[in-house]
mmCIF file of C-alpha atoms in Angstrom:
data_model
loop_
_atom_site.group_PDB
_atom_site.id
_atom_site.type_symbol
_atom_site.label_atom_id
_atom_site.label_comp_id
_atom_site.label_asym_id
_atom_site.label_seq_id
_atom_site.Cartn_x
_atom_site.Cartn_y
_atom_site.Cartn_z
ATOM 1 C CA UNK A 1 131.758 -100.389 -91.773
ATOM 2 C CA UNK A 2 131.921 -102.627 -94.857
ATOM 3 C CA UNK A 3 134.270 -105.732 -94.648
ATOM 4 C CA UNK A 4 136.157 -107.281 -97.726
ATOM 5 C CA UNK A 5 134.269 -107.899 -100.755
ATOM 6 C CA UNK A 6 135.373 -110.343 -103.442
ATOM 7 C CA UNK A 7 133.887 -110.833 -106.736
ATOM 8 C CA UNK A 8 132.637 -112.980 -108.374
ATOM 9 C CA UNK A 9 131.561 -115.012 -106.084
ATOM 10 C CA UNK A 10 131.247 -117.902 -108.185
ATOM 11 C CA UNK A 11 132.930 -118.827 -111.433
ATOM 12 C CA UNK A 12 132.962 -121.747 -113.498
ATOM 13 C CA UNK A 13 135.289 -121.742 -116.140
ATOM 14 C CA UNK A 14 136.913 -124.274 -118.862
ATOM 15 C CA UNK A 15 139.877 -125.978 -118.294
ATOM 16 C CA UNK A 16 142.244 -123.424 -119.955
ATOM 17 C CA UNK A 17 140.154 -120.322 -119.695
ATOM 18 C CA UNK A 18 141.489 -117.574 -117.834
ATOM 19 C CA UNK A 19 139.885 -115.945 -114.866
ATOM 20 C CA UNK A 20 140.601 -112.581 -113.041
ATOM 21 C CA UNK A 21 139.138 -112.915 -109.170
ATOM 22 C CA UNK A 22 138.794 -109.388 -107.280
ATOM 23 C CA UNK A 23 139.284 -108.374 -103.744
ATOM 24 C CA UNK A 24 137.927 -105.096 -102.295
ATOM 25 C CA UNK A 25 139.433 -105.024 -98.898
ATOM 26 C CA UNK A 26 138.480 -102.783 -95.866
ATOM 27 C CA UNK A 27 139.047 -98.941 -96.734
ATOM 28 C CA UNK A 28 142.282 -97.708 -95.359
ATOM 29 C CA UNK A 29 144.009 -101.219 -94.959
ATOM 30 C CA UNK A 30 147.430 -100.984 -96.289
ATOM 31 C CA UNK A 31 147.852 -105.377 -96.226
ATOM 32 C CA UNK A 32 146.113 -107.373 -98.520
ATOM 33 C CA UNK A 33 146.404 -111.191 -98.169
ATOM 34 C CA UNK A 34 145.251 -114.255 -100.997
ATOM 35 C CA UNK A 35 144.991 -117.477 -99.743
ATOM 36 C CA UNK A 36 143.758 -120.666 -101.487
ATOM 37 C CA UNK A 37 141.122 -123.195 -99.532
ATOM 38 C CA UNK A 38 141.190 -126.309 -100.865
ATOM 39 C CA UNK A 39 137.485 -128.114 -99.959
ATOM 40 C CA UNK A 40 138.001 -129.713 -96.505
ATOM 41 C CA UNK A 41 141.336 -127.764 -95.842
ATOM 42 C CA UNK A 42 142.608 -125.271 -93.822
ATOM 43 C CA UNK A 43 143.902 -121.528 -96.140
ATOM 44 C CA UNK A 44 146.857 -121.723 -97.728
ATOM 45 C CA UNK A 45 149.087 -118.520 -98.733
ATOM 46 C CA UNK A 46 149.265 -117.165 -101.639
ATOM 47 C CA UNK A 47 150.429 -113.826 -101.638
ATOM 48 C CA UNK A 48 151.416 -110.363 -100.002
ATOM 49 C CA UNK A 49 150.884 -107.225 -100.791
ATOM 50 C CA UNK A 50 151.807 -103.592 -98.658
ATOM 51 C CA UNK A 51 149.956 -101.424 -100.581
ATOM 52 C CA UNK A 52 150.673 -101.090 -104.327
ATOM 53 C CA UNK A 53 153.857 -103.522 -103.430
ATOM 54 C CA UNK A 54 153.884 -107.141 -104.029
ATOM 55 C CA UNK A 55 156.271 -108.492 -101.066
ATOM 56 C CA UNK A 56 155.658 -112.353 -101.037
ATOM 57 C CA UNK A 57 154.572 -114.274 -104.159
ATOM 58 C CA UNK A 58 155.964 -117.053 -102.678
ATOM 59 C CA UNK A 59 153.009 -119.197 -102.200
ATOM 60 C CA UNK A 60 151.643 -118.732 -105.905
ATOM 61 C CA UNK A 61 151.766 -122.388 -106.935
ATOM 62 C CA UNK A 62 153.099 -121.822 -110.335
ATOM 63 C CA UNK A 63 153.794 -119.348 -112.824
ATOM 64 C CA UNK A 64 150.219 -119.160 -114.209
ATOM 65 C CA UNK A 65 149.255 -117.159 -111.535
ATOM 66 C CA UNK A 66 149.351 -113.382 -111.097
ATOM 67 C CA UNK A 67 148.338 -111.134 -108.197
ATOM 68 C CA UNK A 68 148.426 -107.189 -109.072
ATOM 69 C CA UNK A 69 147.084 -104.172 -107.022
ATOM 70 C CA UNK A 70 148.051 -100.994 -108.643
ATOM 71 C CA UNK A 71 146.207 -98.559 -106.430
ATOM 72 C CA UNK A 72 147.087 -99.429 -103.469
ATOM 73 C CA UNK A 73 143.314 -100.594 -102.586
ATOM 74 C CA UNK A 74 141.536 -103.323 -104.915
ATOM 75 C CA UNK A 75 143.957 -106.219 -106.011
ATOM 76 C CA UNK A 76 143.287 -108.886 -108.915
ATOM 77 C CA UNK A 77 144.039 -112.563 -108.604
ATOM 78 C CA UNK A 78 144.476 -113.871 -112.415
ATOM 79 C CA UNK A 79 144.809 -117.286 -113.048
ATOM 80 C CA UNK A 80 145.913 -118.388 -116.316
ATOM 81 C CA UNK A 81 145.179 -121.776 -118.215
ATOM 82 C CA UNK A 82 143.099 -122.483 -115.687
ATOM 83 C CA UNK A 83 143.437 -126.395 -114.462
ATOM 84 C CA UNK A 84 140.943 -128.854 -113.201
ATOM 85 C CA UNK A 85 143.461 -128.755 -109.786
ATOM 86 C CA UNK A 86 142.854 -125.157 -109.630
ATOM 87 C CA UNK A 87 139.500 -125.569 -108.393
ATOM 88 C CA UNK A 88 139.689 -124.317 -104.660
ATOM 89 C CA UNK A 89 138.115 -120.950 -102.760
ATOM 90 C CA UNK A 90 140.050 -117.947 -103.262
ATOM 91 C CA UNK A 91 140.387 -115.863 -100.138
ATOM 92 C CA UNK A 92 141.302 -112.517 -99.948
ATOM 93 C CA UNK A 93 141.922 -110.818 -96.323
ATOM 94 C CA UNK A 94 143.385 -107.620 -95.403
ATOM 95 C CA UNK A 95 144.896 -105.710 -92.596
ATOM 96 C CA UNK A 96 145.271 -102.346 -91.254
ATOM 97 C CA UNK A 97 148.967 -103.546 -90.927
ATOM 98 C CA UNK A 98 151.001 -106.382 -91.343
ATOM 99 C CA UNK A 99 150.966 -107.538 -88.415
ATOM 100 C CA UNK A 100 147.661 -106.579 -87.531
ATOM 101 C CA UNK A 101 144.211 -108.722 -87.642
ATOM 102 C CA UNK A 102 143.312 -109.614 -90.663
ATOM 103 C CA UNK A 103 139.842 -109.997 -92.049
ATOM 104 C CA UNK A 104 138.900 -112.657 -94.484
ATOM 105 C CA UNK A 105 136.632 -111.766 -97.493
ATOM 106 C CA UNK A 106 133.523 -114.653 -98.367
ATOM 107 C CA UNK A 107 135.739 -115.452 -100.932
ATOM 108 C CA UNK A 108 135.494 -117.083 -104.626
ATOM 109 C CA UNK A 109 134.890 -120.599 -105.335
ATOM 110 C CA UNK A 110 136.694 -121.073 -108.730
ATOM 111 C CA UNK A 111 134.878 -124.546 -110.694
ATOM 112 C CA UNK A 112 137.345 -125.654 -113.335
ATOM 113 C CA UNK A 113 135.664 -127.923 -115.603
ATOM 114 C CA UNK B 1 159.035 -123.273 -93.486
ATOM 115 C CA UNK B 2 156.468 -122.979 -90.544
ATOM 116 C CA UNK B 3 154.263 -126.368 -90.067
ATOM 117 C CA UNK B 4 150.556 -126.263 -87.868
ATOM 118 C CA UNK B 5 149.033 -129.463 -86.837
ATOM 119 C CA UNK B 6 145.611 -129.562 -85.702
ATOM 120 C CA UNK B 7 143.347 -132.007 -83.381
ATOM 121 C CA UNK B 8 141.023 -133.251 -83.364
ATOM 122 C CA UNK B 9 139.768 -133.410 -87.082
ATOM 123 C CA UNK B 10 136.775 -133.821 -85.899
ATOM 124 C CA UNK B 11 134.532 -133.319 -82.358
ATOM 125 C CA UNK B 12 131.689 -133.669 -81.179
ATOM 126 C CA UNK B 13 130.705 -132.903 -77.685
ATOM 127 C CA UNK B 14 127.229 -131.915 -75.684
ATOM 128 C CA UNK B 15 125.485 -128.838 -75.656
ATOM 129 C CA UNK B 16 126.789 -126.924 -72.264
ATOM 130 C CA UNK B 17 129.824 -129.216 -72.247
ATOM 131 C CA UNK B 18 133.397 -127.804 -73.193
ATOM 132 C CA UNK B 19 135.397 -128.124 -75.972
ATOM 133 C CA UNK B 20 139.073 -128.400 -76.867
ATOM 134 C CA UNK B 21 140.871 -128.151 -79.809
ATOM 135 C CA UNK B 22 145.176 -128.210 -79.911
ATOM 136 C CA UNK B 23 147.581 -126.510 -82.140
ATOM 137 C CA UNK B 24 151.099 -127.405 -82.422
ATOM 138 C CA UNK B 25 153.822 -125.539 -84.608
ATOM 139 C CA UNK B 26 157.243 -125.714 -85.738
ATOM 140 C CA UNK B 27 158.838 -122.149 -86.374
ATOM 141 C CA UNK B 28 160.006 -120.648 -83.161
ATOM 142 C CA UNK B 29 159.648 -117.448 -84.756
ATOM 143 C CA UNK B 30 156.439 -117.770 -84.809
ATOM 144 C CA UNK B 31 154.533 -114.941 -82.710
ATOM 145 C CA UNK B 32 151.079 -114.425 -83.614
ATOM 146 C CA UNK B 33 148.497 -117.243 -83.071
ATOM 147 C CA UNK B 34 144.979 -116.787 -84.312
ATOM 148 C CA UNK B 35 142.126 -119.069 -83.988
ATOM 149 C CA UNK B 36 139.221 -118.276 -87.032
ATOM 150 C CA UNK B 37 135.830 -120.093 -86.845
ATOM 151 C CA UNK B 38 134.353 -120.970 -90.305
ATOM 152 C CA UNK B 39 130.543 -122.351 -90.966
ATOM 153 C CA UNK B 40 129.608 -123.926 -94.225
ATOM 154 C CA UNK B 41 130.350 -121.184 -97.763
ATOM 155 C CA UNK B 42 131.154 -118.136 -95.082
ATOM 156 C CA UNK B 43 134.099 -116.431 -94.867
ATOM 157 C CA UNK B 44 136.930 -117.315 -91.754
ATOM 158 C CA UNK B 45 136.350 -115.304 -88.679
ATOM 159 C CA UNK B 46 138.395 -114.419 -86.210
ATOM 160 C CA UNK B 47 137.076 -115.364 -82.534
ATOM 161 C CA UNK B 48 140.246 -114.974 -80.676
ATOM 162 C CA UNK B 49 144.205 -114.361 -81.084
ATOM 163 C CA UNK B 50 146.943 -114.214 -78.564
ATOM 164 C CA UNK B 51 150.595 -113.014 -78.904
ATOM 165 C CA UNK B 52 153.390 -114.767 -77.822
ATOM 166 C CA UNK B 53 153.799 -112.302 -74.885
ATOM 167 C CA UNK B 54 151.344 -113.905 -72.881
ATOM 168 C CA UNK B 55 150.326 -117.408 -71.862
ATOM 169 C CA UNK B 56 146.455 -116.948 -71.831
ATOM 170 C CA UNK B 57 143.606 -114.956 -72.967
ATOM 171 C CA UNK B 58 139.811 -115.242 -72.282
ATOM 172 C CA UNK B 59 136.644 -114.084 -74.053
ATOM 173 C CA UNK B 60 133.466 -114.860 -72.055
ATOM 174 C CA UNK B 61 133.443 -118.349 -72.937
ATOM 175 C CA UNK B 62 136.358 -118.454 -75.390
ATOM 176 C CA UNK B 63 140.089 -118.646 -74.079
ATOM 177 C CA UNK B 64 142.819 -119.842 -75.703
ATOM 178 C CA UNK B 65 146.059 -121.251 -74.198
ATOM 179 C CA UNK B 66 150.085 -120.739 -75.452
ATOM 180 C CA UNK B 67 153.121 -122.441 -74.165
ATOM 181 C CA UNK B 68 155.814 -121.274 -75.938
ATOM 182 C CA UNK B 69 158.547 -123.991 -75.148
ATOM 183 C CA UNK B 70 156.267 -127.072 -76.153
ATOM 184 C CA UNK B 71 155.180 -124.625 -78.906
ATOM 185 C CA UNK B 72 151.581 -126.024 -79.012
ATOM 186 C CA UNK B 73 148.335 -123.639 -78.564
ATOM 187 C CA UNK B 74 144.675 -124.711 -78.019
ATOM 188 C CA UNK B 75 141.517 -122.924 -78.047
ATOM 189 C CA UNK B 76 138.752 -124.086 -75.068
ATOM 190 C CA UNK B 77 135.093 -123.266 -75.662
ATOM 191 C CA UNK B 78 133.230 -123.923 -72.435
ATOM 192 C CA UNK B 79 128.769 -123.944 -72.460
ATOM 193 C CA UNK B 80 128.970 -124.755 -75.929
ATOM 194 C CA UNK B 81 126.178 -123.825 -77.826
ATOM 195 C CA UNK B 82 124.324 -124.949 -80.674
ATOM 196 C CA UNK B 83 125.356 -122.159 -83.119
ATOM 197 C CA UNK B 84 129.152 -123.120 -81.863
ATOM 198 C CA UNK B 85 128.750 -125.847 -84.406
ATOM 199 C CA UNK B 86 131.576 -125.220 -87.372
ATOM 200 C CA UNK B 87 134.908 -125.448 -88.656
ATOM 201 C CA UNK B 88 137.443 -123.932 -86.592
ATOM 202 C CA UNK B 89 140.767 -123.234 -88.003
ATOM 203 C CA UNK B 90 144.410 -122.606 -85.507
ATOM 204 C CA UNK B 91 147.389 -120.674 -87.391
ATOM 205 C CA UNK B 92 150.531 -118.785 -86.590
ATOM 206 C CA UNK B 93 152.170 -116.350 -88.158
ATOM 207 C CA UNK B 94 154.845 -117.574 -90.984
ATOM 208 C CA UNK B 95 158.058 -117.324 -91.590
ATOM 209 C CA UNK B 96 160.808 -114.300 -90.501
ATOM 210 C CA UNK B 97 161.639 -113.841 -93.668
ATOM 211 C CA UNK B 98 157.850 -112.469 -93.704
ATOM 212 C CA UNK B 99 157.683 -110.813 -90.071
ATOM 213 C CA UNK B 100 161.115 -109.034 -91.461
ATOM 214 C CA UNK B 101 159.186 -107.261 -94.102
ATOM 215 C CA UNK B 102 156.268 -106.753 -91.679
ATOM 216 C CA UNK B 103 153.830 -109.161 -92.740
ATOM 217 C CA UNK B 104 152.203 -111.572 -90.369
ATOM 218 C CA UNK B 105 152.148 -114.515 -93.453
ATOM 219 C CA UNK B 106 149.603 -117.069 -91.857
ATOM 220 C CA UNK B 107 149.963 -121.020 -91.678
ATOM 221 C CA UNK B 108 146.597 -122.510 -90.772
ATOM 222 C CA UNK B 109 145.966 -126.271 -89.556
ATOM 223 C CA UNK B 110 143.856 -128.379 -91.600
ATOM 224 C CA UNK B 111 140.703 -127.682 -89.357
ATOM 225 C CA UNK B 112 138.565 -129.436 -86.646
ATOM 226 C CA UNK B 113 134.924 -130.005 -87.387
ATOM 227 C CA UNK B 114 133.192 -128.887 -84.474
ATOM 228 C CA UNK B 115 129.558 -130.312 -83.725
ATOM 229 C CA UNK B 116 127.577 -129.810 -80.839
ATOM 230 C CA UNK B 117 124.320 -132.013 -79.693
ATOM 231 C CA UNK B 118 121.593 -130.702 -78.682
#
């Protein structure tokens, strides 16, 4: 079956642009993961969701970001002001449950100029 | 908050030889220990997990290892292969806090570079 989709793939935006990343995770997956690569590092956590419920935020590195998923299914990773430090790959996994495997999406690679 | 250290950064071994790469974390909590495998602008994938049930588990040529009381993990790849080469990435599941509201938040080590000569 299809695997987690994110989109764009790319994006290059000015230093205090705002950007909106999507995930499509795996039909039927209830957990929905975002995680920030830094080039050369390992993920780091961003945020949780169960379902339409944001759990843990605690990993969002500062107020300018924003995670929704209304549905249930697709989630939005909005980053406002975007700064030069914000450059990094944008993950997105999911899980049938949360303590199930989760599966990484190719993710975005965010260019903040 | 849970802590994963990861060596070698980087290793490079012969094709057909084996290759080791150690995990150690902090959180005692800690229960779920995967082990993803990353090549250049792809997304992680999973190769192998293990629980904290068990001590061992083995895919064909993929095992990974788990001793609890040292709390350090490590992932063996024996008759390496060519297409083995990539970034391969240990992490265990986060805090209780997290496992309390049934998420398995993950903590990944900073990666080992993995390259294999023909």
């Amino acid at each position: 079956g299809a695997g987690v989709s994110q989109s764009p793939r790319y994006k290059v935006a000015k230093r205090g642009q705002d950007v909106a990343l999507r995930c499509d995770p795996i039909s039927g997956h209830v957990s929905l993961f975002w995680y920030q690569q830094a080039l050369g590092q390992g993920p780091e956590f961003l945020t949780y969701f169960q379902n339409e419920a944001q759990l843990d935020k605690s990993g969002l590195p500062s107020d300018r970001f924003f995670a929704e998923r209304p549905e249930g299914s697709v989630s939005t990773l909005k980053i406002q002001r975007t700064q030069q430090e914000d450059s990094a790959v944008y993950l997105c996994a999911s899980s049938a449950g949360g303590q199930e495997t989760q599966y990484f999406g190719p993710g975005t690679r965010l260019l903040v100029l | 908050g849970e802590n994963v250290e990861q060596h070698p950064s980087t290793l490079s071994v012969q094709e057909g030889d084996s290759a080791v790469i150690k995990c150690t974390y902090s959180d005692s909590a800690s229960n779920y220990f995967p082990w993803y495998k990353q090549e250049l602008g792809k997304r992680p994938q999973l190769i192998i997990d293990i629980r904290s049930n068990v001590g061992e588990k083995k895919d064909q040529r993929i095992a990974v290892t788990l001793n609890k009381t040292a709390k350090h993990f490590s992932l063996h790849i024996t008759e390496t292969q060519p297409e083995d080469s990539a970034v391969y990435f240990c992490a265990a599941s986060g805090v209780a806090a997290s496992i309390i509201q049934g998420a398995q938040k993950l903590v990944f080590g900073q990666g080992t570079r993995l390259t294999i000569n023909p």
